[in-house]
Short mmCIF file of C-alpha atoms in Angstrom, two decimals:
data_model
loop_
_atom_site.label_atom_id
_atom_site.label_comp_id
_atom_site.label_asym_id
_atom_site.label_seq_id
_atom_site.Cartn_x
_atom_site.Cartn_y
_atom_site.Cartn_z
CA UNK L 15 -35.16 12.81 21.21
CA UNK L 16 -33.45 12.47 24.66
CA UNK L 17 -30.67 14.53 25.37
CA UNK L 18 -26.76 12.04 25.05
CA UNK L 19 -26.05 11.72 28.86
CA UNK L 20 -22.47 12.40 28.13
CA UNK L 21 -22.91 16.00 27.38
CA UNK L 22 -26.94 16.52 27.81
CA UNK L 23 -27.10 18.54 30.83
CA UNK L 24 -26.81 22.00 29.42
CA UNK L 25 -29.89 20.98 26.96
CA UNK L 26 -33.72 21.34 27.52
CA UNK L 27 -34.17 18.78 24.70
CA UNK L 28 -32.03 16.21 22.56
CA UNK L 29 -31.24 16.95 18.43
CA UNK L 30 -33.64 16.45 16.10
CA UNK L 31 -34.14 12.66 14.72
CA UNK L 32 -32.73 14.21 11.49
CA UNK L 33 -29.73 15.87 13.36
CA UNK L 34 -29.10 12.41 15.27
CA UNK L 35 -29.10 10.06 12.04
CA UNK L 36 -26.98 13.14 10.14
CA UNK L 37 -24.08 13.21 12.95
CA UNK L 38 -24.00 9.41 14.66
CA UNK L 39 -21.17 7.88 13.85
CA UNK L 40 -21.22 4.60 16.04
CA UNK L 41 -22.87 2.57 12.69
CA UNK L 42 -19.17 2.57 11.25
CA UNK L 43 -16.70 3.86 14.17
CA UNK L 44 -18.01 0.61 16.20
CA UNK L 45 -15.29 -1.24 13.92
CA UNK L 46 -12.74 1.01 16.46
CA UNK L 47 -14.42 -1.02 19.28
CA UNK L 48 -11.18 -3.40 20.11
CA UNK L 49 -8.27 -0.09 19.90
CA UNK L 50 -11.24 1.90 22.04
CA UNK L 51 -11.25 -0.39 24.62
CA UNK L 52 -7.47 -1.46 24.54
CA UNK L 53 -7.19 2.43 25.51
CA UNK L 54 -9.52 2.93 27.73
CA UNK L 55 -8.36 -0.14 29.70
CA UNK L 56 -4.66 1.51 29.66
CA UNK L 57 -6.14 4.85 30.90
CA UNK L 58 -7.54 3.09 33.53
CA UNK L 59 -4.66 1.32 34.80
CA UNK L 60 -2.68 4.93 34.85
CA UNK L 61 -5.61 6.47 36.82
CA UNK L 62 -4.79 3.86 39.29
CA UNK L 63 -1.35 3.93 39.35
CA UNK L 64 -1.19 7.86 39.47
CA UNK L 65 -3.59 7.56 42.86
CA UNK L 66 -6.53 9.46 40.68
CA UNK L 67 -8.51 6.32 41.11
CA UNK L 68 -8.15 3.34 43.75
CA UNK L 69 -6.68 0.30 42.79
CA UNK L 70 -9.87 -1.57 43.32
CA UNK L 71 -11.49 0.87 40.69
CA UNK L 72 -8.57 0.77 38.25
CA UNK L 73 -9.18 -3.28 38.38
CA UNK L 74 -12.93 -3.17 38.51
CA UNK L 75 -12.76 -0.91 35.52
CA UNK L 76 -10.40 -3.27 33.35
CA UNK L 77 -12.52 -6.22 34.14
CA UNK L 78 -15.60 -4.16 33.24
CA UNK L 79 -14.05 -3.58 29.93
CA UNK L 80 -13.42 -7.26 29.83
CA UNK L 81 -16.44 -8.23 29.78
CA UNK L 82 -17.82 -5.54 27.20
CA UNK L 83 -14.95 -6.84 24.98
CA UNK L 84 -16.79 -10.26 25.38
CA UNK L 85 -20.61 -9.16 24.52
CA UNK L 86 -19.30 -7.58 21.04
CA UNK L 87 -16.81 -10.43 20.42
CA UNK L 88 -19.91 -12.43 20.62
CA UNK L 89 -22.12 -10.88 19.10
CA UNK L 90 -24.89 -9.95 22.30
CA UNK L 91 -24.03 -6.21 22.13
CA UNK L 92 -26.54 -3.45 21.42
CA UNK L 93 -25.11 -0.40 20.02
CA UNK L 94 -27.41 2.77 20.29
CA UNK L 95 -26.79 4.86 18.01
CA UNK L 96 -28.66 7.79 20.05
CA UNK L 97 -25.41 7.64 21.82
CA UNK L 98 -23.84 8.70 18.87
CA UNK L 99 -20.30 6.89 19.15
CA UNK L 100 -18.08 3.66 19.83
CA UNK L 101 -16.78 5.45 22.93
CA UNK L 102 -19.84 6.23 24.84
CA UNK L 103 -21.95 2.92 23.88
CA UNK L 104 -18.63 1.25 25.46
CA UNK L 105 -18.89 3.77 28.37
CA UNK L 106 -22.02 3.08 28.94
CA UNK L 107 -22.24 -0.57 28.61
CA UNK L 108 -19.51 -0.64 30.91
CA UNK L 109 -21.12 1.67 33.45
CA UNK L 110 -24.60 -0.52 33.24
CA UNK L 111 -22.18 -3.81 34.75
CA UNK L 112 -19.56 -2.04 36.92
CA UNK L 113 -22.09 0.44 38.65
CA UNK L 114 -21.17 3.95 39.29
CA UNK L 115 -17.42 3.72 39.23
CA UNK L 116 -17.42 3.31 35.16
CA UNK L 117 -18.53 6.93 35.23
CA UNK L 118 -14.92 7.55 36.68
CA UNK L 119 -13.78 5.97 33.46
CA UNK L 120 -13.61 9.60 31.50
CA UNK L 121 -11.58 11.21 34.55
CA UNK L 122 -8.60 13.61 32.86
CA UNK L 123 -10.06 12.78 29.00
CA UNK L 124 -11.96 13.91 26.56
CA UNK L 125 -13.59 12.50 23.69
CA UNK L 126 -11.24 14.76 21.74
CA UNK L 127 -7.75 12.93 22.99
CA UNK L 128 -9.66 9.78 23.77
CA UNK L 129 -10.69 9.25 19.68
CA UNK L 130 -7.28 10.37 18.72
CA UNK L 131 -5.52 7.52 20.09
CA UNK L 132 -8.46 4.76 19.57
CA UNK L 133 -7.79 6.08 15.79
CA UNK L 134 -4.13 6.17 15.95
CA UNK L 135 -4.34 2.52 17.70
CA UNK L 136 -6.88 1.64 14.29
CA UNK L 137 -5.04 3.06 12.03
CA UNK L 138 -1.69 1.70 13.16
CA UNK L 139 -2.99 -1.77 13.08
CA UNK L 140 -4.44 -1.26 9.82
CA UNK L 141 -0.61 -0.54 8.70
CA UNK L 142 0.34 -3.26 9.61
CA UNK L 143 -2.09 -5.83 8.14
CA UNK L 144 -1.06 -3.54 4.75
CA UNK L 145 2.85 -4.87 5.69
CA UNK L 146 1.89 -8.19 6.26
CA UNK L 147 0.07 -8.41 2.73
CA UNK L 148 2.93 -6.67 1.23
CA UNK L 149 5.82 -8.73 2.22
CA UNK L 150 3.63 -11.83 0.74
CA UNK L 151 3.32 -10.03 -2.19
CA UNK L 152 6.85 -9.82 -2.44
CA UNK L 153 7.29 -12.99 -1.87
CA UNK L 154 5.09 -14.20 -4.50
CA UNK L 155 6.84 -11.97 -6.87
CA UNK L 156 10.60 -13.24 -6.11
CA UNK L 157 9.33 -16.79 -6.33
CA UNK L 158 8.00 -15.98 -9.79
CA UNK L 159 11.59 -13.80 -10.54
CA UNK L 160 13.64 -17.02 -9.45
CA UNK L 161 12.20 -18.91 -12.43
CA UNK L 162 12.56 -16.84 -14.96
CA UNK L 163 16.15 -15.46 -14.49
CA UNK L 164 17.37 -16.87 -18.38
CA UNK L 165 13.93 -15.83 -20.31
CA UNK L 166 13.97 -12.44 -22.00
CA UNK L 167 11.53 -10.17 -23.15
CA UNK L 168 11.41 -6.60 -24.78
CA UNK L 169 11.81 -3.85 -21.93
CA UNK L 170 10.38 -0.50 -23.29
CA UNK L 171 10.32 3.04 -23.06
CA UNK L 172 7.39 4.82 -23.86
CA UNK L 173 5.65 1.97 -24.53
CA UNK L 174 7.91 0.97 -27.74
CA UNK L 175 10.62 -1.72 -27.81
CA UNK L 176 13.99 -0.08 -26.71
CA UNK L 177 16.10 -3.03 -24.97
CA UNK L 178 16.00 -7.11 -24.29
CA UNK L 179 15.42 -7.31 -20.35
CA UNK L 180 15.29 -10.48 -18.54
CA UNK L 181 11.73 -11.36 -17.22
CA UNK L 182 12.90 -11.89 -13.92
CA UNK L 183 14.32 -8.08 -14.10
CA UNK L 184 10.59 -7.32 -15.43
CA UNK L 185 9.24 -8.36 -12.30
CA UNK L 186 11.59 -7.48 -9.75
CA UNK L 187 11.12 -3.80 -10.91
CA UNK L 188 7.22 -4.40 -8.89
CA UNK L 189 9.02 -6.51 -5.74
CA UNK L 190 11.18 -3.09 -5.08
CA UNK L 191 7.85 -0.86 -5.20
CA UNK L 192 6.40 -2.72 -2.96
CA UNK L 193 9.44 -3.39 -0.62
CA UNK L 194 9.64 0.81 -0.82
CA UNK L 195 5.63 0.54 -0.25
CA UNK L 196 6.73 -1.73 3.14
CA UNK L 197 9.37 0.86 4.23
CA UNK L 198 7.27 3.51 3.75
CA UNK L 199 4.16 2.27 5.86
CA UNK L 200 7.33 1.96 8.62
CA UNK L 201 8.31 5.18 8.37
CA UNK L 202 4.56 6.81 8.57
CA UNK L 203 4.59 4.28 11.54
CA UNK L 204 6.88 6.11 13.88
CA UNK L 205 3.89 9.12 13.44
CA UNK L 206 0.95 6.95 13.74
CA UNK L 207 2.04 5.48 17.10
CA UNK L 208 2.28 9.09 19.21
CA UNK L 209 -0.40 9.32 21.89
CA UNK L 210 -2.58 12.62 22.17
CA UNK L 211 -4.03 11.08 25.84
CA UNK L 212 -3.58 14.03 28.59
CA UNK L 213 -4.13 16.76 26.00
CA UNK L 214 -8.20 16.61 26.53
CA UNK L 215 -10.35 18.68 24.69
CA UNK L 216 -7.60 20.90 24.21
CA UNK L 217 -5.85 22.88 27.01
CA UNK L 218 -4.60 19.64 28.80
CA UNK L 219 -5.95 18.33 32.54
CA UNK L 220 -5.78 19.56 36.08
CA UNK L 221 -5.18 16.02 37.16
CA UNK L 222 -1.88 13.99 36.89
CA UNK L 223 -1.93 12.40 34.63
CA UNK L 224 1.10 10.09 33.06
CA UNK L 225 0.77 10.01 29.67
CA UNK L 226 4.26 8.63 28.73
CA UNK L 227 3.09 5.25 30.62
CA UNK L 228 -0.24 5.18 28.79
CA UNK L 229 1.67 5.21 25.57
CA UNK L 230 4.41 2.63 26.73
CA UNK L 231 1.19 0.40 27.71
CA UNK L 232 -0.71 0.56 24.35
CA UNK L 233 2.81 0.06 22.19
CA UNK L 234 3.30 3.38 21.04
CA UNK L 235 6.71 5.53 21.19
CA UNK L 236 5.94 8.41 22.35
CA UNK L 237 3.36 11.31 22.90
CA UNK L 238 2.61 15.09 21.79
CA UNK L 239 4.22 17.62 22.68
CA UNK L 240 1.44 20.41 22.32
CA UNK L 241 -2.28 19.44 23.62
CA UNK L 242 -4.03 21.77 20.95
CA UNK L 243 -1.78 19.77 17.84
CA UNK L 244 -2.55 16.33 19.13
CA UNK L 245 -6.83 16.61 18.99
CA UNK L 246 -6.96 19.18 16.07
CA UNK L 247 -4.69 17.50 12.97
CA UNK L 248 -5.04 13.94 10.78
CA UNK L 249 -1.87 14.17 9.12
CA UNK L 250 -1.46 10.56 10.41
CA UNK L 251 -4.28 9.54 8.95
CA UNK L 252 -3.25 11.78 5.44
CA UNK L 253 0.55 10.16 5.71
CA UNK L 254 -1.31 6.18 5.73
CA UNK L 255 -3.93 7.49 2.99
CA UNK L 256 -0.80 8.82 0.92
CA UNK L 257 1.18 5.71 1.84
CA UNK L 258 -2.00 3.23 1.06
CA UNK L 259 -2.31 5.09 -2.36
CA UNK L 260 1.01 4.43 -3.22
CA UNK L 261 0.52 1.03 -2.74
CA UNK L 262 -2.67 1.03 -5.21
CA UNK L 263 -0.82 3.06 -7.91
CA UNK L 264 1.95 0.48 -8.13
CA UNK L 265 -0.52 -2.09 -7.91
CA UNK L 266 -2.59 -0.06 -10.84
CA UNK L 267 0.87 -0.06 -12.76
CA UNK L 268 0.91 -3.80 -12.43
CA UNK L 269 -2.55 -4.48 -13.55
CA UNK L 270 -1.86 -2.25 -16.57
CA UNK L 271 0.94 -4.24 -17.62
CA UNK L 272 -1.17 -7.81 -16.99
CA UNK L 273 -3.95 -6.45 -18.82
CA UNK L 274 -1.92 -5.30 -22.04
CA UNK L 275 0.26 -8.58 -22.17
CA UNK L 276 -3.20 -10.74 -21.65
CA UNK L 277 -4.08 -9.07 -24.82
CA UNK L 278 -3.82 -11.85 -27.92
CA UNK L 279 -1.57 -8.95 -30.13
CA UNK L 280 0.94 -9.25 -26.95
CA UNK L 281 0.52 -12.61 -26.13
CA UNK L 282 2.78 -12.81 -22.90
CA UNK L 283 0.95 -14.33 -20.25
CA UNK L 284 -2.46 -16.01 -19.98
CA UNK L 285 -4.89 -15.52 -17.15
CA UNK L 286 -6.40 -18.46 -15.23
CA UNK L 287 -9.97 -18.73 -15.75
CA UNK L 288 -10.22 -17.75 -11.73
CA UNK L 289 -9.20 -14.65 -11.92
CA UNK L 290 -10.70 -13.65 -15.58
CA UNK L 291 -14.43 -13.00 -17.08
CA UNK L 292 -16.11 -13.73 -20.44
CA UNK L 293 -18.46 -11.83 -21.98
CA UNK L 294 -22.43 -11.63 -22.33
CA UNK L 295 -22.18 -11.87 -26.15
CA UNK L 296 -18.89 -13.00 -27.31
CA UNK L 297 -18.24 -16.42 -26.63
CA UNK L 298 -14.78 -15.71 -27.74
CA UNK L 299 -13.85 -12.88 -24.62
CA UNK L 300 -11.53 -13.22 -21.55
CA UNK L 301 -11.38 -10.06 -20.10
CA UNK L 302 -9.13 -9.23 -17.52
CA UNK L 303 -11.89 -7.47 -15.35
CA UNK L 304 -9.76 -8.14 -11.85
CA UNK L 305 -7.22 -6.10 -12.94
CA UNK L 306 -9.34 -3.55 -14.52
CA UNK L 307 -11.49 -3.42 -11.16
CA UNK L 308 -8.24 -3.00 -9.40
CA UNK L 309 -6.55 -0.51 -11.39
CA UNK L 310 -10.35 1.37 -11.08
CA UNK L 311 -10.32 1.33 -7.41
CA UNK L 312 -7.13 3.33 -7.17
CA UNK L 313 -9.53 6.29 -7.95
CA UNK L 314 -11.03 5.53 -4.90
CA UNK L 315 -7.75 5.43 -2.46
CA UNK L 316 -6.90 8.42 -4.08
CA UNK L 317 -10.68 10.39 -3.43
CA UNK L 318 -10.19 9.16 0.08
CA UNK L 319 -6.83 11.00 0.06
CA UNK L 320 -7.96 14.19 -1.60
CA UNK L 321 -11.67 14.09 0.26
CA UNK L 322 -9.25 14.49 3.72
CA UNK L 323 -7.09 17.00 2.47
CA UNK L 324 -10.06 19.07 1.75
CA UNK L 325 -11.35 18.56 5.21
CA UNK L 326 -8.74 19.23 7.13
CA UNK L 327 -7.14 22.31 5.15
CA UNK L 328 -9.35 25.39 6.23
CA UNK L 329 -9.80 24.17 9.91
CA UNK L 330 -9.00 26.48 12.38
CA UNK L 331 -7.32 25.01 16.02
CA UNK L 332 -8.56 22.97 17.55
CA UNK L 333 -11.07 20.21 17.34
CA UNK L 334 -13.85 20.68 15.02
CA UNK L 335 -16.49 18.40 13.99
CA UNK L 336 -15.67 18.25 10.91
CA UNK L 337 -12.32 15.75 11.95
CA UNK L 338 -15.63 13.19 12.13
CA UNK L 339 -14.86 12.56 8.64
CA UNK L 340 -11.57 10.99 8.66
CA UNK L 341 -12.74 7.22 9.32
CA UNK L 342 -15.21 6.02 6.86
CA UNK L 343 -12.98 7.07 3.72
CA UNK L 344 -9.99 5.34 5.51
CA UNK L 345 -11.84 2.26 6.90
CA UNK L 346 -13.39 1.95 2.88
CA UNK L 347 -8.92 3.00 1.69
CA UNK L 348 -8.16 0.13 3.67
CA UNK L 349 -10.31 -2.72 2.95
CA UNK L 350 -9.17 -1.94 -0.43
CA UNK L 351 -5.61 -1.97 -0.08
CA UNK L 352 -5.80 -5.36 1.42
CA UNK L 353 -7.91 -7.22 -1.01
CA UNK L 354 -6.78 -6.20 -3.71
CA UNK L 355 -2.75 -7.06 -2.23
CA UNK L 356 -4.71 -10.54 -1.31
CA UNK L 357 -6.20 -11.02 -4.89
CA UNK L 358 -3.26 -9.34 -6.79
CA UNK L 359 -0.87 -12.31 -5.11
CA UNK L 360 -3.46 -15.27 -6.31
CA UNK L 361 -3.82 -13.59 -9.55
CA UNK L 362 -0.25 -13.94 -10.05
CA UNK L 363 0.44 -17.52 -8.68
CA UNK L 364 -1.65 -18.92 -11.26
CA UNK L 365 -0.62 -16.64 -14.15
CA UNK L 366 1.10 -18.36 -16.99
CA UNK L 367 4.04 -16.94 -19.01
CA UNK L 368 3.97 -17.23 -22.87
CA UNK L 369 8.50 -17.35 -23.16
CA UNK L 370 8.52 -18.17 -26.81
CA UNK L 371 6.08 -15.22 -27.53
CA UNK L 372 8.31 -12.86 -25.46
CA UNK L 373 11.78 -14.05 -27.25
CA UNK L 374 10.28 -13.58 -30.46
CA UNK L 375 9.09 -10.34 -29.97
CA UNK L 376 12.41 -9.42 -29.02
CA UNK L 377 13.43 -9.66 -33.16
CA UNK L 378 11.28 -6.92 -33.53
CA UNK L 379 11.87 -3.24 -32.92
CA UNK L 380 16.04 -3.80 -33.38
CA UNK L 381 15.59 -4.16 -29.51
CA UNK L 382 19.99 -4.92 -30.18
CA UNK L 383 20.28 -1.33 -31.97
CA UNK L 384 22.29 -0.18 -28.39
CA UNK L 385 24.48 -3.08 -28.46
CA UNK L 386 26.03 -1.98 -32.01
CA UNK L 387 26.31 1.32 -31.08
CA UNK L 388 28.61 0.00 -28.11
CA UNK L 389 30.40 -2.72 -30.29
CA UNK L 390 31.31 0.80 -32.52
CA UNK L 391 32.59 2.56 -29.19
CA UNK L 392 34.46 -0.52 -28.12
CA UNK L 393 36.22 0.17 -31.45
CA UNK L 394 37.11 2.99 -30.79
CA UNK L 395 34.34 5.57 -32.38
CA UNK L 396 32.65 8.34 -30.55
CA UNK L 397 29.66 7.42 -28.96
CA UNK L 398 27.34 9.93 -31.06
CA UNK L 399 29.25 9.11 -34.41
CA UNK L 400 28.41 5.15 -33.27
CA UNK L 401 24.48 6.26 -32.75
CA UNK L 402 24.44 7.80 -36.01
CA UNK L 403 26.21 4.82 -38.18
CA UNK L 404 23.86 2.43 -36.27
CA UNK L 405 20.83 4.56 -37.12
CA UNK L 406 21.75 4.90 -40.75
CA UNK L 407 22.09 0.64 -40.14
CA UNK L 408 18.35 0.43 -38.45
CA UNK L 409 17.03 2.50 -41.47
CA UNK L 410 18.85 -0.04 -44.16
CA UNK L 411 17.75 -3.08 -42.34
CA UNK L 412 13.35 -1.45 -42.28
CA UNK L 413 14.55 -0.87 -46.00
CA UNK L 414 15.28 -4.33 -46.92
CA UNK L 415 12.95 -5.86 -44.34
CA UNK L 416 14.96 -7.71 -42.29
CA UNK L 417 16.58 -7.77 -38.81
CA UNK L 418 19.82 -5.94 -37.97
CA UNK L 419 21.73 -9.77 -37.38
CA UNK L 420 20.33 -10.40 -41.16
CA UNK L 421 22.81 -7.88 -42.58
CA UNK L 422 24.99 -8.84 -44.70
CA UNK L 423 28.57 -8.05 -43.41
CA UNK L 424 29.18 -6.54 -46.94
CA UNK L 425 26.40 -4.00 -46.28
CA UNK L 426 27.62 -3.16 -42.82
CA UNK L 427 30.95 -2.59 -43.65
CA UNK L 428 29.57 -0.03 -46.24
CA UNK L 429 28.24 1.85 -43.33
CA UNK L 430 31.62 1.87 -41.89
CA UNK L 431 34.64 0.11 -41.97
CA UNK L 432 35.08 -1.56 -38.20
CA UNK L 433 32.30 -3.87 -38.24
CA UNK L 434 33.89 -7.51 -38.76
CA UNK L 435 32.09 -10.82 -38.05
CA UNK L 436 32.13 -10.37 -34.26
CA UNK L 437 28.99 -7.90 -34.57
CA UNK L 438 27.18 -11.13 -34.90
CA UNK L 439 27.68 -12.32 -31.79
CA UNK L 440 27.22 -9.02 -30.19
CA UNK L 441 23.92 -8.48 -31.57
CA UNK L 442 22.36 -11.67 -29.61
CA UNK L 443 19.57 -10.32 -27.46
CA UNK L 444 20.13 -13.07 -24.66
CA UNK L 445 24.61 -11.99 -25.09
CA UNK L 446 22.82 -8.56 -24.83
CA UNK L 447 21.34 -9.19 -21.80
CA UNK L 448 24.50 -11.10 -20.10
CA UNK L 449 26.47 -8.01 -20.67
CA UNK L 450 23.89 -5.86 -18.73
CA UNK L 451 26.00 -6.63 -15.11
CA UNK L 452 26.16 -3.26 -13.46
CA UNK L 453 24.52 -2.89 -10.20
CA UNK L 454 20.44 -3.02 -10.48
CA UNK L 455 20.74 -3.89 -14.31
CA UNK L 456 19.68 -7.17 -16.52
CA UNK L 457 21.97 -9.46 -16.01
CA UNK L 458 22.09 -12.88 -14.24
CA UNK L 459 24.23 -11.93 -11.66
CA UNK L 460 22.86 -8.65 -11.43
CA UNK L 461 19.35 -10.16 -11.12
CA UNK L 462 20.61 -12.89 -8.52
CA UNK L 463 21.93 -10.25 -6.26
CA UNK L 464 18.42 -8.98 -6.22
CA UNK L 465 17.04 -11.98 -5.72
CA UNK L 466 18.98 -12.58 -2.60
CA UNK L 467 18.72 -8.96 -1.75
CA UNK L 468 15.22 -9.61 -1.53
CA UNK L 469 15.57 -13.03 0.44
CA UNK L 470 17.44 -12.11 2.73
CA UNK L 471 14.78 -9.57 3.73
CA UNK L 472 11.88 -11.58 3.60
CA UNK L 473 14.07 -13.93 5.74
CA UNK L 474 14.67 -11.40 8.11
CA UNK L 475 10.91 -10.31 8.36
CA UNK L 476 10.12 -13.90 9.46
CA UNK L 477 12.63 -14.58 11.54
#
């Protein structure tokens, strides 16, 4: 095979076929192409400016780049893989139009600082597709919230009844994970968007170069401050892999949940036909494969995490081929996060909530136990002598099969002399929920102050 002109004149002879097809890259990287060019077109322009190239080159080069930008939008672009990469079929596509001054291109850069930022640049606007999908999300989720505000449903711990919640409080428990997920991607931002251009291979460049303005002119806030870090780590690509599998484990939690309350013996919501399956010999099945399939492919966000970690962990400074293998489990982290944000957010707008099936369930369990403990307090009993009388009243009330608002007042009394006929009223799940008005908790107002919490952000986001 013939030597890569980019580096092929201290070789008598190209790789091996075998050694070619094992280390191209350009059959995946070539979905860099637009951030590649967006950087090499602001590289140019500094050349220009800093008097390392003419003006006339600097502009020759940008239209050059142009017009390669064109062939791939369209379609008429031949990528070579024998030129292993997105960078140097650009580069040479670009040198083929613009003649002998495209060569000049790769002045002051290597391939080293010159894939850092085209990956940064990727990577960044990856993040921010993942924001856009979240913030719908959330959306969705607080439109779903705001109608369901008065309907209650067993909250648990441990899987097992413990307290009445409101369903709106049910749901706004995902909204916050994924407004955290938002903040998060913001915060890994700030590290995403730092140039490496001007560090080179590794040592820096002779020339001068003004790497602050190629940053400012790609969008990014600021660049390294040692050559040999910015071409030899990923930890912005590990903080967005972290960040994207955060996003797919609270999505995973979600799905769990859906999948357990599609379940006749729960009985909470019903799945529209769109978004469910049926099986091959049971006429009977809906199966919530969407869900399942989504709460499966967490296990791949997370391999993508953990397969990078592993790569970058024993590498000595500073670039190393090995750093090849930070884009395809990304590229494949990515497309997942945002399909399965895009089909989690239809799954939900045409989900349908069972309310009768979730206020019944709420008899069982003695969700209301808490609330006589507290009506015992309020009466002026020690909170741990209160847990113990109302224990001694769950265990009656499994003995004679009934609820803990079916006691007789007789029987209560037994247990201890405060309880009167208030208890009754105390022990309504929905009162129960009413009461729950601290900051963050149950209650109506509570919930409405999340509500507009939440409003007033996604308000702000589109304003």
């Amino acid at each position: 095979m013939k030597t890569n002109a980019s580096w092929g004149g201290r070789f008598s002879e190209g790789p091996k076929e075998a050694v070619a097809a094992y280390t191209e890259s350009v059959s995946y990287d070539k979905n860099l192409w637009q951030q590649d060019i967006r950087a090499s077109k602001a590289h140019a322009r500094m050349l220009a400016r800093q008097g390392i190239l003419t003006r006339s080159e600097g502009e020759t080069l940008v239209e050059g780049l142009d017009s390669v930008a064109e062939e791939i939008r369209s379609g008429r672009f031949e990528w070579r893989p024998e030129l292993e990469d997105v960078h140097m079929n650009i580069e040479a596509r670009l040198t083929e139009i613009v003649g002998d001054v495209g060569k000049r291109l790769h002045t002051g850069r290597s391939r080293n600082d010159q894939v850092g930022l085209t990956f940064r640049l990727f990577v960044a606007d990856c993040m921010t597709q993942w924001q856009d999908k979240l913030s719908q999300l959330v959306e969705r989720i607080t439109d779903m919230a705001q109608l369901h505000v008065n309907h209650i449903l067993p909250g648990c711990t441990h899987l097992q009844p413990a307290q009445p919640i409101s369903l709106a409080h049910h749901l706004l428990a995902y909204a916050w994970m994924f407004h955290r997920d938002y903040h998060r991607l913001a915060d890994t931002m700030h590290r995403v968007r730092t140039s490496p251009l001007g560090a080179a291979a590794l040592a820096g460049t002779t020339y001068p170069l003004d790497p602050v303005s190629v940053a400012e002119d790609v969008g990014f806030e600021s660049i390294y401050q040692n050559s040999m870090d910015a071409v030899s780590d990923r930890d912005f690509v590990l903080e967005a892999l972290f960040d994207a599998d955060l996003v797919m484990t609270h999505l995973s939690r979600l799905c769990e949940e859906l999948i357990l309350w599609a379940n006749p013996n729960f009985g909470y919501i019903r799945l529209s036909d769109g978004y469910s399956t049926g099986s091959s010999i049971m006429p009977q099945k809906k199966n919530p494969d969407v869900a399942e399939l989504m709460r499966g492919r967490t296990g791949r966000v997370t391999g993508s995490l953990m397969g990078l970690l592993t790569v970058v962990k024993g590498l000595p400074l500073a670039y190393n081929r090995d750093l090849q293998e930070d884009k395809e489990g990304f590229m494949d982290a990515s497309h997942t996060v945002v399909t399965s944000l895009s089909v989690m957010e239809g799954m939900l707008s045409e989900i349908t909530f069972n309310t009768d099936r979730m206020e019944a369930a709420c008899r069982k369990g003695f969700l209301n136990a808490t609330e006589m403990a507290d009506y015992l307090v309020s009466r002026g009993i020690p909170f741990r002598q209160a847990h113990h009388i109302t224990g001694h009243a769950v265990a009656l009330a499994e003995q004679k099969g009934c609820t803990l608002e079916e006691l007789p007042l007789d029987e209560l009394q037994k247990l201890d002399s405060h309880f009167d006929d208030e208890i009754y009223a105390v022990l309504d799940c929905h009162a129960a929920v009413r009461r729950r008005e601290t900051p963050g908790g149950t209650g109506p107002k509570s919930v409405h102050d999340q509500l507009d919490s939440l409003r007033d952000w996604l308000g702000a986001l589109k304003d």
